[in-house]
XYZ file of C-alpha atoms in Angstrom:
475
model
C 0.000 0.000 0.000
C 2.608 2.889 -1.284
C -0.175 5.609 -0.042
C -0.379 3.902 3.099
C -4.340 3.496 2.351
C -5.844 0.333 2.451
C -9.136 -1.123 3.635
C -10.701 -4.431 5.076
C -13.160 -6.104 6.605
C -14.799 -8.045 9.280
C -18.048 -9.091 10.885
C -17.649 -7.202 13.942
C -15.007 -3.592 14.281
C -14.409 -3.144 18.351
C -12.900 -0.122 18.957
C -11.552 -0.060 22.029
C -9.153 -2.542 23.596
C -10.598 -2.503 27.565
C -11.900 -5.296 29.738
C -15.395 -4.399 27.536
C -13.877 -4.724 23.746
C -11.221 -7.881 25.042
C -14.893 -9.524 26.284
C -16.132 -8.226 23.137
C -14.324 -10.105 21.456
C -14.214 -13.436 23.273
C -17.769 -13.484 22.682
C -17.509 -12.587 18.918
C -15.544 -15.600 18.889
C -17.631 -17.904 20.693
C -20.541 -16.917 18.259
C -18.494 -17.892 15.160
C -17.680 -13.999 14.325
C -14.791 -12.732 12.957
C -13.238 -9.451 14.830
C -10.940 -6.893 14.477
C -9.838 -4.681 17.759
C -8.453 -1.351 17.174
C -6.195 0.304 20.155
C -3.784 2.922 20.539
C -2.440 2.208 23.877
C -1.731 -1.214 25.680
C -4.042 -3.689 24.760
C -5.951 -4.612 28.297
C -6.964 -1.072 29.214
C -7.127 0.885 32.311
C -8.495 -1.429 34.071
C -5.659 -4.026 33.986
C -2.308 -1.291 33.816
C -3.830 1.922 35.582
C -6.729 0.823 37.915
C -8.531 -2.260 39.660
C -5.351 -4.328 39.093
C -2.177 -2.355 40.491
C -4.643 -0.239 43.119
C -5.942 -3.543 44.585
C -2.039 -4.942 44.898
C -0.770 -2.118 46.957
C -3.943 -1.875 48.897
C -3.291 -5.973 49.653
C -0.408 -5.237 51.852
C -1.478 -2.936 53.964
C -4.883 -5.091 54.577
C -3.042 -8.655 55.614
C -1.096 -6.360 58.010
C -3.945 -5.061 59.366
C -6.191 -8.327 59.422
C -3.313 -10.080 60.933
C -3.300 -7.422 63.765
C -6.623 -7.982 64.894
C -5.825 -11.650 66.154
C -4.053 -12.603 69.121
C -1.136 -14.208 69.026
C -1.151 -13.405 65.119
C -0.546 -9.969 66.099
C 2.758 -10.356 67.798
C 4.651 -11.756 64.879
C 3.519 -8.484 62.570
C 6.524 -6.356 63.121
C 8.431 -3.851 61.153
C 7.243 -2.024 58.053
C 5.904 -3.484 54.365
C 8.654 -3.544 52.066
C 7.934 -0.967 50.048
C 10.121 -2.401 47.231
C 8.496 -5.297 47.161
C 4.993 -4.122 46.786
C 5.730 -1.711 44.062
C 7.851 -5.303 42.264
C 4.454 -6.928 42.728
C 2.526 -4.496 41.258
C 4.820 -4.430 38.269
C 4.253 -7.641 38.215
C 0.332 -8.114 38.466
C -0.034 -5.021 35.708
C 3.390 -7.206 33.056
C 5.123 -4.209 33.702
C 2.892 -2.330 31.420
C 3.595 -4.599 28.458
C 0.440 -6.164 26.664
C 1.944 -9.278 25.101
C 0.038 -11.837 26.980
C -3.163 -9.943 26.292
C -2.172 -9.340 22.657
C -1.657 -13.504 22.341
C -4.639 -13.781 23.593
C -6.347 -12.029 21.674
C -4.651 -14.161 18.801
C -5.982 -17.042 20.201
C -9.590 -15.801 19.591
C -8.568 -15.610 15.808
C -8.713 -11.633 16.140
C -6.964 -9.012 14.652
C -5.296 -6.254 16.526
C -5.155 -3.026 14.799
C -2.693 -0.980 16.456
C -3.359 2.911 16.355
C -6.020 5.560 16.974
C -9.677 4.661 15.676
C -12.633 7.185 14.672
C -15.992 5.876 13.314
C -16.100 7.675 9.978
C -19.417 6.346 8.385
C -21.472 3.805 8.194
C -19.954 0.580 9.611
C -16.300 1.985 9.381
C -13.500 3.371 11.418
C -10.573 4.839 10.138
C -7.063 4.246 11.970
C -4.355 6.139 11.964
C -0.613 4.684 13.300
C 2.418 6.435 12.594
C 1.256 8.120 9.747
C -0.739 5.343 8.172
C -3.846 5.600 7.557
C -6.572 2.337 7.720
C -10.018 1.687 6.990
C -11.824 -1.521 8.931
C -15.035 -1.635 7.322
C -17.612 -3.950 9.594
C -20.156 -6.355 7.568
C -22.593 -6.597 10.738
C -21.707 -4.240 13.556
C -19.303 -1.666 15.342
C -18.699 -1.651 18.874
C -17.295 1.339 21.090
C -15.665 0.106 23.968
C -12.986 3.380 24.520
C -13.819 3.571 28.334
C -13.211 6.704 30.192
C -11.074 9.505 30.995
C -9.871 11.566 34.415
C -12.117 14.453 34.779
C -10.062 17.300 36.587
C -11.711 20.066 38.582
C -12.004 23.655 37.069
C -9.034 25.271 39.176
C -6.900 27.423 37.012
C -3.332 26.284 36.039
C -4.394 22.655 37.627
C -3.128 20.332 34.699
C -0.088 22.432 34.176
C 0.900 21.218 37.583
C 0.819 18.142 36.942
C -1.082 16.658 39.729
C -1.368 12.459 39.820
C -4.313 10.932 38.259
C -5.166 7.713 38.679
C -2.332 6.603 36.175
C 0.160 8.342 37.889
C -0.856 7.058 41.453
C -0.823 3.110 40.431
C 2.557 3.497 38.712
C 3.752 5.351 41.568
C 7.956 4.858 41.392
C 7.493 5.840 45.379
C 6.004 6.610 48.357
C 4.950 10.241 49.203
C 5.590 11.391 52.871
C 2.738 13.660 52.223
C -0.079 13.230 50.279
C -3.337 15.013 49.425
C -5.994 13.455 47.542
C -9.012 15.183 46.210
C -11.749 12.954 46.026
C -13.422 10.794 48.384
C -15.067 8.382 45.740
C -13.898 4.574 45.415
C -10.379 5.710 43.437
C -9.683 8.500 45.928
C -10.773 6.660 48.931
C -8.692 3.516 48.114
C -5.382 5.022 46.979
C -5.372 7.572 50.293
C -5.368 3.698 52.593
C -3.425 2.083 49.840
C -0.284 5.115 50.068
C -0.963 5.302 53.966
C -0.547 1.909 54.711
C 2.617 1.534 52.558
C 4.085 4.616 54.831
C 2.903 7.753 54.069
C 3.449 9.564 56.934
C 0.098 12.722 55.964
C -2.347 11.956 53.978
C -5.226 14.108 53.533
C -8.339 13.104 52.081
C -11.217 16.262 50.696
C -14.286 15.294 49.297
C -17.009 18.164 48.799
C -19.907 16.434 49.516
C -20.454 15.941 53.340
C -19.079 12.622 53.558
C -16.765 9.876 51.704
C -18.304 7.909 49.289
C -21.209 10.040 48.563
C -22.812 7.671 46.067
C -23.096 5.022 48.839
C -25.558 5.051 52.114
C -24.520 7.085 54.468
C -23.427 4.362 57.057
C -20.768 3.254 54.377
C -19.374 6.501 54.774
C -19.495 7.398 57.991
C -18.230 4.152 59.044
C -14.657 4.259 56.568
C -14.509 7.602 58.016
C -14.142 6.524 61.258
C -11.918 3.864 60.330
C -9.815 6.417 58.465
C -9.305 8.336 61.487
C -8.140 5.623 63.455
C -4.891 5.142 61.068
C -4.289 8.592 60.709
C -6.433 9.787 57.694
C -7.242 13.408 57.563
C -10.666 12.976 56.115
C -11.937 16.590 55.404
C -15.530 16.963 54.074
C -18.259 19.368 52.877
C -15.493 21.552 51.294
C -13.288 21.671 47.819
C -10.583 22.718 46.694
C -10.173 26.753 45.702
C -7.074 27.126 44.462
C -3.607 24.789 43.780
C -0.092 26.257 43.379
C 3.284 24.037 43.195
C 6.848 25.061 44.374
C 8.381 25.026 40.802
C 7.762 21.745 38.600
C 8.820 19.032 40.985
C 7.859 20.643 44.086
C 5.478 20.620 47.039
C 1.884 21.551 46.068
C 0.159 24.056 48.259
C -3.997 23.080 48.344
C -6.489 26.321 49.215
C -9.729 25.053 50.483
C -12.768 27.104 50.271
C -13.339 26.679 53.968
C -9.903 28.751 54.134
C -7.458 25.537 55.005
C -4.167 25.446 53.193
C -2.826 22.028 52.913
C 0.696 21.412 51.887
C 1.820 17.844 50.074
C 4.620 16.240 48.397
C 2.360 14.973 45.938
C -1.571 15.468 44.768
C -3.748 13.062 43.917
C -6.902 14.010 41.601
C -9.789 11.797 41.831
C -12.575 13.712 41.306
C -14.133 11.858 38.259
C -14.450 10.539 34.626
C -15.890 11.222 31.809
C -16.591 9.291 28.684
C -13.994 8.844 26.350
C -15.866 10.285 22.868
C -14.172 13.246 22.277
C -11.979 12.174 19.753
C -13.812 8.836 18.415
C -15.334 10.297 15.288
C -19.027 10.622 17.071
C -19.842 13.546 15.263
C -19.646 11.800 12.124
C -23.078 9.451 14.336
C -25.041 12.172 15.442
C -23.745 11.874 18.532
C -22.378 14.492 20.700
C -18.594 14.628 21.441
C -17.334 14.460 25.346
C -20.524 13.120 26.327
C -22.291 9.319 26.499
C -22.727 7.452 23.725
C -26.378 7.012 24.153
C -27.771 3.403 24.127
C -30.964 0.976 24.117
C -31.674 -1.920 25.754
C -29.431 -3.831 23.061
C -26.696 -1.611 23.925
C -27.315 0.144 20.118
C -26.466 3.902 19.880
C -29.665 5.284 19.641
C -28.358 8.133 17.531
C -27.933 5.637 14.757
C -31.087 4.144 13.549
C -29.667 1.457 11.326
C -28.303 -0.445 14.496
C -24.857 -1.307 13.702
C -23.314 0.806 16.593
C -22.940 -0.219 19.663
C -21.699 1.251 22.926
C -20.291 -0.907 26.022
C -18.305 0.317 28.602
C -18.098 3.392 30.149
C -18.213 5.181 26.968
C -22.118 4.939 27.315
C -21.911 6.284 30.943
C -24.791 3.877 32.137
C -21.761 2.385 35.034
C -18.512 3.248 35.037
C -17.261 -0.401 36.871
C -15.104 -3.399 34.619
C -17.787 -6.162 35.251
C -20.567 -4.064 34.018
C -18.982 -3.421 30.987
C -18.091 -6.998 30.335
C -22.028 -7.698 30.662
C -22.498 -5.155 28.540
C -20.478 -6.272 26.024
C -22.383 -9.743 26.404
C -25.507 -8.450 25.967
C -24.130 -6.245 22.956
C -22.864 -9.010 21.012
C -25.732 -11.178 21.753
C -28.041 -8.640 19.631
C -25.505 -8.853 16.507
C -25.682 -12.554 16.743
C -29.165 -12.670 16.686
C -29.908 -13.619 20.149
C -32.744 -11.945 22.409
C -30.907 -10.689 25.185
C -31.976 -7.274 26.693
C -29.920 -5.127 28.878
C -31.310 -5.174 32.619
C -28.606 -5.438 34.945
C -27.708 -1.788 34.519
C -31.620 -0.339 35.383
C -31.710 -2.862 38.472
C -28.648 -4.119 40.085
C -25.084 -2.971 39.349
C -23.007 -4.338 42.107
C -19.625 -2.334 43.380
C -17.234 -2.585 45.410
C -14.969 -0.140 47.199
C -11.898 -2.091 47.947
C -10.908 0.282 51.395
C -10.393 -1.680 54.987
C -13.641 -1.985 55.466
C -14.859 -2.819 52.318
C -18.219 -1.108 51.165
C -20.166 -3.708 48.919
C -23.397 -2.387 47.641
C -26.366 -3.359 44.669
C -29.096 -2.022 43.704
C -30.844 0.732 45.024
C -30.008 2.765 48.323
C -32.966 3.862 50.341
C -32.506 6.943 48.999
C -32.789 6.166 45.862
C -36.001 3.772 46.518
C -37.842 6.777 48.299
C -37.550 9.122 45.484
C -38.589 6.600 43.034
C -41.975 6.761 44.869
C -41.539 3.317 46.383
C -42.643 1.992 49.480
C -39.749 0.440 51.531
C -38.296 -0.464 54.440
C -34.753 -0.796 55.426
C -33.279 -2.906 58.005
C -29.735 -2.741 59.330
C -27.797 -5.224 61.529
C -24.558 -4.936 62.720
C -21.543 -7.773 61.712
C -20.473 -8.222 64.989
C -23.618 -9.958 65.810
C -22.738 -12.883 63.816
C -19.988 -15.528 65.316
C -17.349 -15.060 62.061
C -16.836 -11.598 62.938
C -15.327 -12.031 66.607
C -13.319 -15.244 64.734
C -12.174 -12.810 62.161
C -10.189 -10.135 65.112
C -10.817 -8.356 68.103
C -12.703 -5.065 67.318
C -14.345 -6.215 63.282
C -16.884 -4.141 62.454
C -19.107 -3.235 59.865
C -23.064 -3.232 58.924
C -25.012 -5.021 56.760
C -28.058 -3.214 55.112
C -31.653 -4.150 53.277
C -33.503 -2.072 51.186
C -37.343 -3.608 51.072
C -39.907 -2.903 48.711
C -43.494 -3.265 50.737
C -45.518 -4.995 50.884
C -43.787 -7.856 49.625
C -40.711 -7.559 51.336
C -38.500 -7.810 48.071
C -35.130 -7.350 48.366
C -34.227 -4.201 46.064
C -31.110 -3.108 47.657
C -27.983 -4.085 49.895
C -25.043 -2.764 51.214
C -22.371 -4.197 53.648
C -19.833 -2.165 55.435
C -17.006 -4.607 56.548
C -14.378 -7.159 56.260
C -14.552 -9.032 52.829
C -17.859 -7.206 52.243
C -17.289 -8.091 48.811
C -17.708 -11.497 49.130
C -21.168 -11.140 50.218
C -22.509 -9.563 47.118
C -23.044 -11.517 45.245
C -25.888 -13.453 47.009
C -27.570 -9.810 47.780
C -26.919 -9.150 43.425
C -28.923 -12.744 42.829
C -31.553 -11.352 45.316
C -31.758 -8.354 43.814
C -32.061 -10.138 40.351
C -34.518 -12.544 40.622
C -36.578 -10.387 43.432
C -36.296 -12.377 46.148
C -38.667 -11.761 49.530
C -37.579 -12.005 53.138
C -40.271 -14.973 53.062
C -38.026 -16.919 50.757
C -34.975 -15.533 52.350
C -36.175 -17.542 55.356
C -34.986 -20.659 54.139
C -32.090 -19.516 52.219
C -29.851 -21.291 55.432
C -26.562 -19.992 55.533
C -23.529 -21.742 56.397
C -22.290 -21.466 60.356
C -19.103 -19.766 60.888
C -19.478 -17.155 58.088
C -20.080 -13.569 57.662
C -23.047 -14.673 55.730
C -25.134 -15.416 58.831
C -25.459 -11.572 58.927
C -28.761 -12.388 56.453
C -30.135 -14.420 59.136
C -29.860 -11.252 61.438
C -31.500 -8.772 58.256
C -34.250 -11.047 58.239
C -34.768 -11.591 62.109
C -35.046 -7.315 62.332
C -37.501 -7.643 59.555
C -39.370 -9.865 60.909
C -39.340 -8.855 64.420
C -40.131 -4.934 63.199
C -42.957 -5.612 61.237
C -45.582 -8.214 60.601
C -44.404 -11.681 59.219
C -44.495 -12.012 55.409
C -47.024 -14.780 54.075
C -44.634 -18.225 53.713
């Protein structure tokens, strides 16, 4: 190709090379479909280099530590520091040392073809790539699929990116440890990297989230209880304020943080976590009728809506419908599904999107808060037990705690929400998600018999306040 033109085809274009297009893809293969991903970065996404992979390693240090030192006689061999060295060599480890090779074989074993460089849709059923100068077109026979994820969203202070403050990249790659560190942002990336950098021996770190508590998209209990936890290691939690102003002692120096409330804060380095946004801006989706920097907008079928021939699709966070890996591997499901020809409808994302905030506690949540259920003109009750009324959580350490939370839709008791505050919380969700799902009532949940010594006897307790608040459910 002397002009460096050429074009080709497939059945399916994913444009995006994320947990969402990789899963893409995988499916496109399962349903005998030929694919073709296009990336300009490291094949895997954020989620694998930049996010849930190296922030969950350097928060897993600091957590065995701390488990271990809630145990007698466990806590008397836990002495000295982490090795710092050794965490950051793990995390190199866990994200290949930011080299896609594995993921880029893998993708050869699903008989796809990588197309490295920057992809815009650019008409119907094609995206044009550029790479060093080169210039592709991938022309899809059935469908295209956006999968570019999203992008750090940093707050309007002036001369902010100049400074250049860590995002989320720049904290999980960290080369070292700050002895002082500010973090705006108390959402799940702000509130796990502030434990994760403590823990591995920060000596300040200061944590300011406007709204007036951490993790503002969660019940309140979540955040009022990691609050308190984050006090009790030394966590400056500072709420119900922002940030006014930023300056930086020259371009490698200590950053100086204005609140509105009139604090100064000074830090060796600043983290930014206050958001994403939808990675369209540069994706062609003008050329869709879609508007660039915002959603992709999507059906039930995950189809961009702005499209009405239905051969673009939108999975990921790129649609902004939930901005979490596993929903956008669903998505992608569900998306790939409709080009095969399957009837599969999108409903996980209107009625439960499970999350979890990886802190010490964990906050594990699905469906809808009470909040939420109240303004949607339900009527429902909530009921709230604490984990330290169930045997595992005195095995687990002196002083676990947490809370476990239903959200009730009345009259039938149907579970339509749940949230645990604790250790492991995580591991919990899942039965609250298949709840949730399949809309289970406290009068099946009766004989749903959970196994004794685990943290899942905490149901047993949710349903014992229901029952003993309220009349019995029929059953």
């Amino acid at each position: 190709e002397g002009d460096g033109e050429g074009e080709e085809s497939y059945d399916v274009v994913v444009l995006g090379g994320g947990p969402a297009g990789e899963h893409a893809v995988g499916r496109c293969h399962d349903a005998g479909l030929s694919a073709a991903l296009v990336e300009s970065d490291l094949v895997g996404g954020e989620c694998s280099y930049w996010a849930c992979i190296p922030s969950k390693t350097l928060l897993r240090p600091g957590q065995v530590l701390a488990a271990a030192r809630n145990v007698p006689g466990a806590a008397a061999a836990v002495t000295g520091a982490i090795d710092v060295a050794a965490a950051l060599a793990r995390r190199d480890t866990m994200v290949s040392n930011w080299d896609d090779a594995g993921q880029v074989g893998w993708l050869e074993s699903q008989g796809a073809t990588l197309v490295r460089g920057h992809g815009r849709l650019a008409g119907e059923r094609t995206v044009e790539v550029e790479h060093e100068g080169r210039l592709r077109r991938v022309v899809a026979r059935r469908a295209v699929i956006v999968a570019t994820g999203s992008e750090p969203v940093l707050p309007p202070l002036e001369g902010l990116d100049a400074l250049e403050p860590w995002d989320n990249r720049g904290a999980t790659a960290a080369r070292e440890v700050p002895r002082r560190l500010a973090v705006l942002g108390g959402g799940p990336v702000g509130a796990e990297l502030a434990q994760a950098f403590r823990r591995l021996g920060s000596e300040e770190v200061t944590l300011v989230e406007g709204a007036d508590r951490l993790l503002p998209g969660h019940e309140p209990f979540a955040g009022e209880e990691l609050a308190a936890a984050f006090a009790a290691e030394g966590i400056d939690v500072v709420t119900g304020t922002k940030a006014a102003a930023v300056s930086r002692d020259g371009s490698r120096g200590s950053f100086t943080v204005t609140l509105e409330n009139g604090r100064q804060i000074t830090a060796d380095q600043l983290l930014v976590a206050t958001g994403r946004r939808p990675r369209t801006g540069d994706v062609g989706a003008e050329n869709v009728g879609a508007e660039p920097g915002r959603p992709l907008p999507v059906d039930d079928r995950l189809r961009v809506t702005t499209v009405p021939e239905g051969w673009l699709f939108a999975v990921g966070d790129v649609n902004g419908k939930a901005l979490l890996t596993h929903m956008g591997k669903y998505q992608a499901r569900v998306a790939v599904a409709a080009i095969a020809g399957e009837e599969m409808r999108d409903e996980a994302d209107a009625l439960a999107v499970p999350a979890v905030v990886f802190t010490d506690p964990q906050v594990a949540s699905v469906g809808l808060t009470e909040e939420a259920a109240r303004r949607s003109g339900r009527h429902v009750r909530t009921v709230r037990v604490a984990l330290g009324d169930v045997a595992a959580g005195s095995i687990l350490g002196v002083g676990v705690r947490g809370s476990a939370q239903l959200v009730l839709e009345e009259p039938q008791g149907r579970v339509i929400g749940a949230t645990f505050c604790g250790p492991d919380a995580g591991e919990m969700l899942q039965a609250a998600t298949i709840a949730v799902v399949a809309g289970v009532s406290v009068a099946q949940l009766r004989h749903a018999v959970p196994a004794f010594p685990t943290l899942s006897e905490v149901w047993l307790e949710l349903v014992r306040s229901y029952l003993v608040e309220g009349s019995p459910p029929a059953g």
